[in-house]
Amino acid sequence: MEDYANKLRIEYTLYSPQGVDPWVEVRFRDDRGSEVVHINIRWHRKMLYAYFKGAREKAERLASILSALGAGAEAKKSGEYWYVQLTTDSITAIRRKEWLEAVKALVEELYRRGLINEEQRDRLLADINAGPNTIEIASVEMRVWEKTGDKSKRLKIMYQPRSGKAFDAAVNALKDAGFEEGVHFTAKKPEKGEHGHINLKIPAGLWRIEELRRQGADWAEKALRRLEEIAKARGFYDLLEEYLRPAREAETVDPRGLVAEDAERGIKAVIRDVKVVRDGDRPRVVVEYEVNGVTKSFSFIWGVTTRGRVIAGMKLNDEKALVLAVLIGDKAIREKRGSITLTARHLFALAELKGVGWGLLRWYAEAMRESAEL
């Protein structure tokens, strides 16, 4: 069917009569020029909507052609007729030049007629140019989009299974790949007519993909590459980079041998090792350093407040302040003394250190497991 569909010629006609919302009719023709089937695309309820209604044979033929072209269409019966319908994501999944030209023509006419504004037009054209917003994560195909609120933007990555069987298969695939439910994803099984879903937790799920990519998982490399392509095409690359940064910078700096020096106080400390050890269910960061041939150490433990803030407390003297300032790249720490409180931004800075990063990021994700978004 794929070879057959790709050989079909695609033509379209834009209709825009006065007093009626415009639509475009897309026709598929065979090598003799005969029409095989057609479908109309309109603007309906703030989305592009393609719809066919007719006999079963034509509906099934159209669904097969559209699916072969990438839309994943189905022919369904309603009353006496059969129908096929697509919405924006499925419409843009078809990458044939003539099809995309038809969709763009409709979008421009919608804008010309004042039925969509400039922002909507630009967003639709970006979606058309970008193609399908799906990525495959551990064999599970998920949709990706930017969700905007009045004052915030966030990334959503979701799979909506159509059956309990598909849900179980997806959950098992994610777990087999090393994702932990509640930490890296949340899931709700479809039942009693209600839709189910699997949501990748952001950013914890993205961090796990990056960690698996570092470990050599080929699918993780492909998933992140495709995610970047979608983000660039759809205009939320900066948001993706912000989420991924802690994982991409994780364990990229070797702390052993770093020198912390304060000439005025006559202190020169050489960092020998930094590691994370579990203290119950909390991570303790242990720092070893050498001053004038004498090996010393200090440690601090991370926890979560009742309000959900990640913190660590410790007491600083001249040497500890100097060493800690170098480790987290915060010069202001050099001048602090006595009790201080470290926050999540300090944790992410420490996560750049080899032997420390993934342990801290994993704990952070676990600590925030009750949050829908980290």
Short mmCIF file of C-alpha atoms in Angstrom, two decimals:
data_model
loop_
_atom_site.label_atom_id
_atom_site.label_comp_id
_atom_site.label_asym_id
_atom_site.label_seq_id
_atom_site.Cartn_x
_atom_site.Cartn_y
_atom_site.Cartn_z
CA MET A 1 0.00 0.00 0.00
CA GLU A 2 2.86 2.40 0.75
CA ASP A 3 4.24 2.09 -2.80
CA TYR A 4 0.74 2.51 -4.23
CA ALA A 5 0.00 5.59 -2.07
CA ASN A 6 3.28 7.27 -3.00
CA LYS A 7 2.51 6.83 -6.72
CA LEU A 8 -0.85 8.61 -6.43
CA ARG A 9 -1.01 12.19 -7.67
CA ILE A 10 -2.31 14.73 -5.16
CA GLU A 11 -4.34 17.75 -6.29
CA TYR A 12 -6.29 20.29 -4.31
CA THR A 13 -8.85 23.06 -4.71
CA LEU A 14 -9.33 25.86 -2.20
CA TYR A 15 -12.93 26.97 -1.69
CA SER A 16 -13.70 30.25 0.04
CA PRO A 17 -17.24 31.43 -0.80
CA GLN A 18 -18.62 34.55 0.85
CA GLY A 19 -20.31 33.84 4.17
CA VAL A 20 -18.89 30.33 4.47
CA ASP A 21 -15.68 29.25 6.21
CA PRO A 22 -13.04 28.19 3.66
CA TRP A 23 -12.00 24.60 3.08
CA VAL A 24 -9.64 22.73 0.81
CA GLU A 25 -10.56 19.58 -1.08
CA VAL A 26 -7.63 17.20 -1.56
CA ARG A 27 -7.99 14.59 -4.31
CA PHE A 28 -5.90 11.47 -4.85
CA ARG A 29 -5.62 10.43 -8.52
CA ASP A 30 -4.16 7.30 -10.10
CA ASP A 31 -1.76 7.18 -13.06
CA ARG A 32 -4.71 7.46 -15.49
CA GLY A 33 -5.90 10.65 -13.84
CA SER A 34 -8.99 9.08 -12.30
CA GLU A 35 -9.95 10.19 -8.80
CA VAL A 36 -9.44 7.39 -6.31
CA VAL A 37 -10.82 9.24 -3.29
CA HIS A 38 -10.85 12.73 -1.77
CA ILE A 39 -11.00 14.41 1.65
CA ASN A 40 -11.86 17.92 2.83
CA ILE A 41 -9.76 19.91 5.32
CA ARG A 42 -11.31 22.71 7.39
CA TRP A 43 -10.72 24.82 10.49
CA HIS A 44 -12.85 23.38 13.28
CA ARG A 45 -12.78 24.19 16.99
CA LYS A 46 -9.37 25.86 16.86
CA MET A 47 -7.69 23.04 14.97
CA LEU A 48 -7.25 21.73 11.45
CA TYR A 49 -9.76 19.00 10.77
CA ALA A 50 -9.89 16.64 7.78
CA TYR A 51 -13.11 14.72 7.27
CA PHE A 52 -14.59 12.19 4.85
CA LYS A 53 -18.06 10.66 5.00
CA GLY A 54 -19.31 8.07 2.57
CA ALA A 55 -19.36 4.42 1.57
CA ARG A 56 -17.35 1.81 3.44
CA GLU A 57 -15.17 0.91 0.45
CA LYS A 58 -14.04 4.49 -0.13
CA ALA A 59 -13.55 5.17 3.60
CA GLU A 60 -11.34 2.10 3.99
CA ARG A 61 -9.40 2.94 0.83
CA LEU A 62 -8.83 6.52 2.04
CA ALA A 63 -7.77 5.35 5.52
CA SER A 64 -5.26 2.94 3.95
CA ILE A 65 -3.80 5.68 1.73
CA LEU A 66 -3.56 8.23 4.55
CA SER A 67 -1.99 5.65 6.90
CA ALA A 68 0.55 4.67 4.26
CA LEU A 69 1.47 8.34 3.96
CA GLY A 70 2.02 8.59 7.73
CA ALA A 71 -1.28 9.82 9.19
CA GLY A 72 -2.40 6.65 11.01
CA ALA A 73 -6.04 6.99 9.89
CA GLU A 74 -8.95 4.66 10.62
CA ALA A 75 -12.26 4.06 8.86
CA LYS A 76 -15.18 3.95 11.31
CA LYS A 77 -18.92 3.51 10.96
CA SER A 78 -21.47 6.01 12.26
CA GLY A 79 -25.10 5.31 11.46
CA GLU A 80 -25.48 4.45 7.78
CA TYR A 81 -22.15 5.93 6.73
CA TRP A 82 -18.46 5.35 7.18
CA TYR A 83 -16.09 8.18 7.95
CA VAL A 84 -12.39 9.07 8.27
CA GLN A 85 -11.15 12.02 10.29
CA LEU A 86 -7.80 13.60 11.05
CA THR A 87 -6.76 16.48 13.29
CA THR A 88 -3.73 18.78 13.14
CA ASP A 89 -1.08 16.31 14.31
CA SER A 90 -2.15 13.59 11.88
CA ILE A 91 -2.59 16.08 9.06
CA THR A 92 0.95 17.41 9.47
CA ALA A 93 2.32 13.86 9.71
CA ILE A 94 1.81 13.50 5.94
CA ARG A 95 4.96 14.88 4.32
CA ARG A 96 4.01 14.83 0.62
CA LYS A 97 4.80 18.25 -0.86
CA GLU A 98 1.42 18.61 -2.61
CA TRP A 99 -0.47 17.75 0.57
CA LEU A 100 1.50 20.29 2.60
CA GLU A 101 0.91 22.95 -0.05
CA ALA A 102 -2.85 22.33 0.22
CA VAL A 103 -2.77 22.68 4.01
CA LYS A 104 -0.65 25.86 3.85
CA ALA A 105 -3.04 27.36 1.30
CA LEU A 106 -5.94 26.80 3.71
CA VAL A 107 -4.03 28.34 6.62
CA GLU A 108 -3.18 31.46 4.62
CA GLU A 109 -6.81 31.81 3.52
CA LEU A 110 -8.01 31.43 7.11
CA TYR A 111 -5.68 34.26 8.09
CA ARG A 112 -6.73 36.43 5.13
CA ARG A 113 -10.38 36.00 6.10
CA GLY A 114 -9.64 36.90 9.73
CA LEU A 115 -10.65 33.50 11.08
CA ILE A 116 -7.25 32.99 12.73
CA ASN A 117 -4.83 35.63 13.99
CA GLU A 118 -1.18 36.07 13.06
CA GLU A 119 0.08 34.06 16.04
CA GLN A 120 -2.20 31.14 15.15
CA ARG A 121 -1.13 31.27 11.52
CA ASP A 122 2.55 31.28 12.39
CA ARG A 123 2.08 28.41 14.84
CA LEU A 124 0.20 26.32 12.26
CA LEU A 125 2.78 27.00 9.56
CA ALA A 126 5.54 26.04 12.01
CA ASP A 127 3.70 22.79 12.80
CA ILE A 128 3.27 22.06 9.10
CA ASN A 129 6.96 22.66 8.39
CA ALA A 130 8.07 20.68 11.45
CA GLY A 131 6.05 17.57 10.72
CA PRO A 132 4.80 15.11 13.35
CA ASN A 133 5.58 15.96 16.96
CA THR A 134 6.26 12.40 18.06
CA ILE A 135 9.33 10.68 19.43
CA GLU A 136 9.97 7.04 20.27
CA ILE A 137 11.08 6.45 23.84
CA ALA A 138 11.99 2.84 24.57
CA SER A 139 9.67 1.69 21.74
CA VAL A 140 6.79 3.86 23.05
CA GLU A 141 5.66 6.57 20.63
CA MET A 142 4.92 9.75 22.56
CA ARG A 143 3.65 13.19 21.54
CA VAL A 144 5.69 16.27 22.41
CA TRP A 145 4.44 19.82 22.74
CA GLU A 146 4.91 23.08 24.62
CA LYS A 147 2.10 23.85 27.04
CA THR A 148 1.69 27.55 27.69
CA GLY A 149 -0.11 29.24 30.56
CA ASP A 150 -0.66 32.86 31.49
CA LYS A 151 2.83 33.23 32.95
CA SER A 152 4.58 29.93 32.31
CA LYS A 153 5.66 27.49 29.65
CA ARG A 154 6.39 23.81 30.13
CA LEU A 155 7.12 20.75 28.09
CA LYS A 156 4.66 17.87 27.81
CA ILE A 157 5.58 14.38 26.58
CA MET A 158 2.66 11.94 26.62
CA TYR A 159 1.39 8.65 25.26
CA GLN A 160 -2.35 7.95 25.22
CA PRO A 161 -3.00 4.21 24.89
CA ARG A 162 -6.24 3.11 23.27
CA SER A 163 -6.54 -0.09 25.27
CA GLY A 164 -5.45 -1.70 28.51
CA LYS A 165 -3.24 -4.06 26.53
CA ALA A 166 -1.42 -1.18 24.83
CA PHE A 167 -1.07 0.54 28.21
CA ASP A 168 0.51 -2.52 29.85
CA ALA A 169 2.90 -3.02 26.93
CA ALA A 170 4.06 0.62 27.10
CA VAL A 171 4.54 0.60 30.88
CA ASN A 172 6.52 -2.64 30.71
CA ALA A 173 8.69 -1.29 27.86
CA LEU A 174 9.57 1.82 29.88
CA LYS A 175 10.36 -0.19 33.00
CA ASP A 176 12.48 -2.65 31.02
CA ALA A 177 14.47 0.32 29.67
CA GLY A 178 15.22 1.54 33.19
CA PHE A 179 12.45 4.06 33.89
CA GLU A 180 10.80 3.99 37.31
CA GLU A 181 7.08 4.71 37.60
CA GLY A 182 6.45 7.70 39.84
CA VAL A 183 10.02 8.94 39.41
CA HIS A 184 10.42 9.14 35.64
CA PHE A 185 6.84 8.76 34.46
CA THR A 186 3.25 8.66 35.69
CA ALA A 187 0.59 6.36 34.30
CA LYS A 188 -3.18 5.94 34.34
CA LYS A 189 -4.72 2.85 32.77
CA PRO A 190 -7.72 3.34 30.45
CA GLU A 191 -10.88 1.89 31.96
CA LYS A 192 -14.67 2.26 31.88
CA GLY A 193 -14.57 4.36 28.74
CA GLU A 194 -12.05 6.84 30.18
CA HIS A 195 -8.82 7.60 28.35
CA GLY A 196 -5.57 6.48 29.90
CA HIS A 197 -2.21 8.20 29.66
CA ILE A 198 1.49 7.85 30.30
CA ASN A 199 3.26 11.12 31.06
CA LEU A 200 7.02 11.46 31.04
CA LYS A 201 7.92 13.47 34.12
CA ILE A 202 9.78 16.65 33.25
CA PRO A 203 12.68 17.01 33.78
CA ALA A 204 13.34 13.66 35.54
CA GLY A 205 12.32 11.57 32.52
CA LEU A 206 14.54 13.63 30.22
CA TRP A 207 17.45 13.23 32.62
CA ARG A 208 16.97 9.46 32.52
CA ILE A 209 17.04 9.47 28.70
CA GLU A 210 20.31 11.45 28.77
CA GLU A 211 21.77 9.08 31.36
CA LEU A 212 20.86 6.07 29.20
CA ARG A 213 22.33 7.82 26.16
CA ARG A 214 25.60 8.20 28.05
CA GLN A 215 25.46 4.48 28.79
CA GLY A 216 25.25 3.73 25.08
CA ALA A 217 21.51 3.22 24.45
CA ASP A 218 21.05 3.83 20.73
CA TRP A 219 17.31 4.55 21.03
CA ALA A 220 18.05 7.26 23.62
CA GLU A 221 20.50 8.97 21.22
CA LYS A 222 17.85 8.93 18.47
CA ALA A 223 15.09 10.11 20.81
CA LEU A 224 17.06 13.13 21.99
CA ARG A 225 18.11 14.01 18.45
CA ARG A 226 14.48 13.86 17.27
CA LEU A 227 13.35 15.84 20.31
CA GLU A 228 15.82 18.60 19.44
CA GLU A 229 14.57 18.66 15.84
CA ILE A 230 10.97 19.07 17.01
CA ALA A 231 11.91 21.73 19.57
CA LYS A 232 13.85 23.79 17.02
CA ALA A 233 11.11 23.57 14.42
CA ARG A 234 8.34 24.41 16.87
CA GLY A 235 10.15 27.16 18.76
CA PHE A 236 10.73 25.70 22.23
CA TYR A 237 14.39 24.67 21.95
CA ASP A 238 15.44 27.05 24.75
CA LEU A 239 12.89 25.43 27.08
CA LEU A 240 14.17 21.95 26.23
CA GLU A 241 17.77 23.05 26.80
CA GLU A 242 16.84 24.47 30.21
CA TYR A 243 15.31 21.16 31.27
CA LEU A 244 18.17 19.04 29.89
CA ARG A 245 21.08 21.19 31.11
CA PRO A 246 21.61 19.54 34.55
CA ALA A 247 21.81 16.08 32.93
CA ARG A 248 23.97 17.18 30.02
CA GLU A 249 26.41 18.86 32.40
CA ALA A 250 26.30 15.95 34.88
CA GLU A 251 29.72 14.50 35.71
CA THR A 252 31.57 16.61 33.14
CA VAL A 253 34.08 18.09 35.62
CA ASP A 254 36.76 16.08 37.43
CA PRO A 255 37.18 17.70 40.88
CA ARG A 256 40.33 15.76 41.79
CA GLY A 257 43.31 18.06 41.68
CA LEU A 258 41.35 21.32 41.71
CA VAL A 259 43.11 23.97 43.74
CA ALA A 260 41.36 26.36 46.11
CA GLU A 261 43.67 29.19 47.16
CA ASP A 262 43.40 32.34 49.27
CA ALA A 263 46.74 34.15 49.28
CA GLU A 264 45.65 36.71 51.89
CA ARG A 265 44.80 34.01 54.41
CA GLY A 266 47.68 31.80 53.34
CA ILE A 267 45.44 28.86 52.46
CA LYS A 268 46.06 26.50 49.54
CA ALA A 269 43.83 23.46 49.44
CA VAL A 270 44.01 20.68 46.84
CA ILE A 271 40.81 18.70 46.38
CA ARG A 272 41.48 14.96 46.48
CA ASP A 273 38.01 13.48 46.10
CA VAL A 274 34.29 14.22 46.13
CA LYS A 275 31.75 11.44 46.46
CA VAL A 276 28.14 10.74 47.36
CA VAL A 277 27.18 8.13 49.93
CA ARG A 278 23.67 7.23 51.02
CA ASP A 279 22.74 8.16 54.56
CA GLY A 280 19.46 6.28 54.87
CA ASP A 281 17.40 7.52 51.93
CA ARG A 282 19.33 10.81 51.68
CA PRO A 283 22.59 11.62 49.87
CA ARG A 284 25.62 12.78 51.81
CA VAL A 285 28.30 14.62 49.86
CA VAL A 286 31.79 13.92 51.23
CA VAL A 287 34.66 16.21 50.26
CA GLU A 288 38.31 15.31 50.89
CA TYR A 289 41.07 17.88 50.48
CA GLU A 290 44.69 18.41 51.47
CA VAL A 291 46.28 21.46 53.12
CA ASN A 292 50.02 21.56 53.80
CA GLY A 293 50.26 17.78 53.45
CA VAL A 294 47.40 17.16 55.86
CA THR A 295 44.30 15.39 54.52
CA LYS A 296 41.00 16.77 55.80
CA SER A 297 37.35 16.29 54.97
CA PHE A 298 33.86 17.62 55.52
CA SER A 299 30.40 16.50 54.49
CA PHE A 300 26.82 17.69 54.26
CA ILE A 301 23.54 15.86 53.71
CA TRP A 302 20.65 16.80 51.42
CA GLY A 303 17.02 16.68 52.43
CA VAL A 304 13.56 18.05 51.60
CA THR A 305 11.64 20.53 53.77
CA THR A 306 7.94 20.17 54.57
CA ARG A 307 7.31 22.76 51.84
CA GLY A 308 9.12 20.64 49.26
CA ARG A 309 12.38 22.63 49.08
CA VAL A 310 15.64 20.75 48.56
CA ILE A 311 18.28 21.98 51.01
CA ALA A 312 21.51 21.03 52.79
CA GLY A 313 22.97 22.72 55.85
CA MET A 314 26.58 22.98 56.99
CA LYS A 315 28.99 25.17 58.94
CA LEU A 316 31.82 26.96 57.18
CA ASN A 317 35.27 27.99 58.32
CA ASP A 318 37.94 29.58 56.12
CA GLU A 319 39.09 26.32 54.50
CA LYS A 320 35.64 24.83 53.93
CA ALA A 321 34.31 28.04 52.43
CA LEU A 322 37.24 28.20 50.02
CA VAL A 323 36.91 24.57 48.92
CA LEU A 324 33.11 24.68 48.58
CA ALA A 325 33.25 27.89 46.54
CA VAL A 326 35.51 26.18 44.00
CA LEU A 327 33.36 23.06 43.83
CA ILE A 328 30.09 24.86 43.13
CA GLY A 329 31.55 27.82 41.23
CA ASP A 330 30.09 30.42 43.59
CA LYS A 331 32.60 33.11 44.64
CA ALA A 332 30.16 34.54 47.19
CA ILE A 333 30.59 31.36 49.27
CA ARG A 334 34.28 32.30 49.87
CA GLU A 335 33.22 35.09 52.23
CA LYS A 336 30.57 33.19 54.18
CA ARG A 337 31.20 31.76 57.64
CA GLY A 338 29.15 29.85 60.16
CA SER A 339 25.90 28.07 59.28
CA ILE A 340 24.68 28.27 55.69
CA THR A 341 21.91 26.62 53.68
CA LEU A 342 22.55 25.20 50.24
CA THR A 343 19.63 25.02 47.79
CA ALA A 344 18.72 23.18 44.58
CA ARG A 345 20.87 25.45 42.43
CA HIS A 346 23.91 24.40 44.48
CA LEU A 347 22.90 20.75 44.06
CA PHE A 348 22.81 21.17 40.27
CA ALA A 349 26.24 22.83 40.37
CA LEU A 350 27.63 19.88 42.36
CA ALA A 351 26.03 17.51 39.84
CA GLU A 352 28.65 18.61 37.30
CA LEU A 353 31.31 16.74 39.30
CA LYS A 354 32.39 13.25 38.28
CA GLY A 355 31.34 10.60 40.77
CA VAL A 356 28.68 12.89 42.19
CA GLY A 357 26.30 14.04 39.45
CA TRP A 358 24.08 11.09 38.66
CA GLY A 359 23.74 10.12 42.31
CA LEU A 360 22.44 13.60 43.18
CA LEU A 361 20.15 13.87 40.15
CA ARG A 362 18.65 10.43 40.80
CA TRP A 363 17.96 11.35 44.42
CA TYR A 364 16.48 14.70 43.40
CA ALA A 365 14.09 12.95 41.01
CA GLU A 366 13.12 10.46 43.73
CA ALA A 367 12.60 13.26 46.26
CA MET A 368 10.30 15.09 43.88
CA ARG A 369 8.38 11.97 42.82
CA GLU A 370 5.09 13.25 44.23
CA SER A 371 5.22 16.36 42.04
CA ALA A 372 3.52 16.30 38.64
CA GLU A 373 6.29 18.55 37.37
CA LEU A 374 9.71 18.99 38.98
#
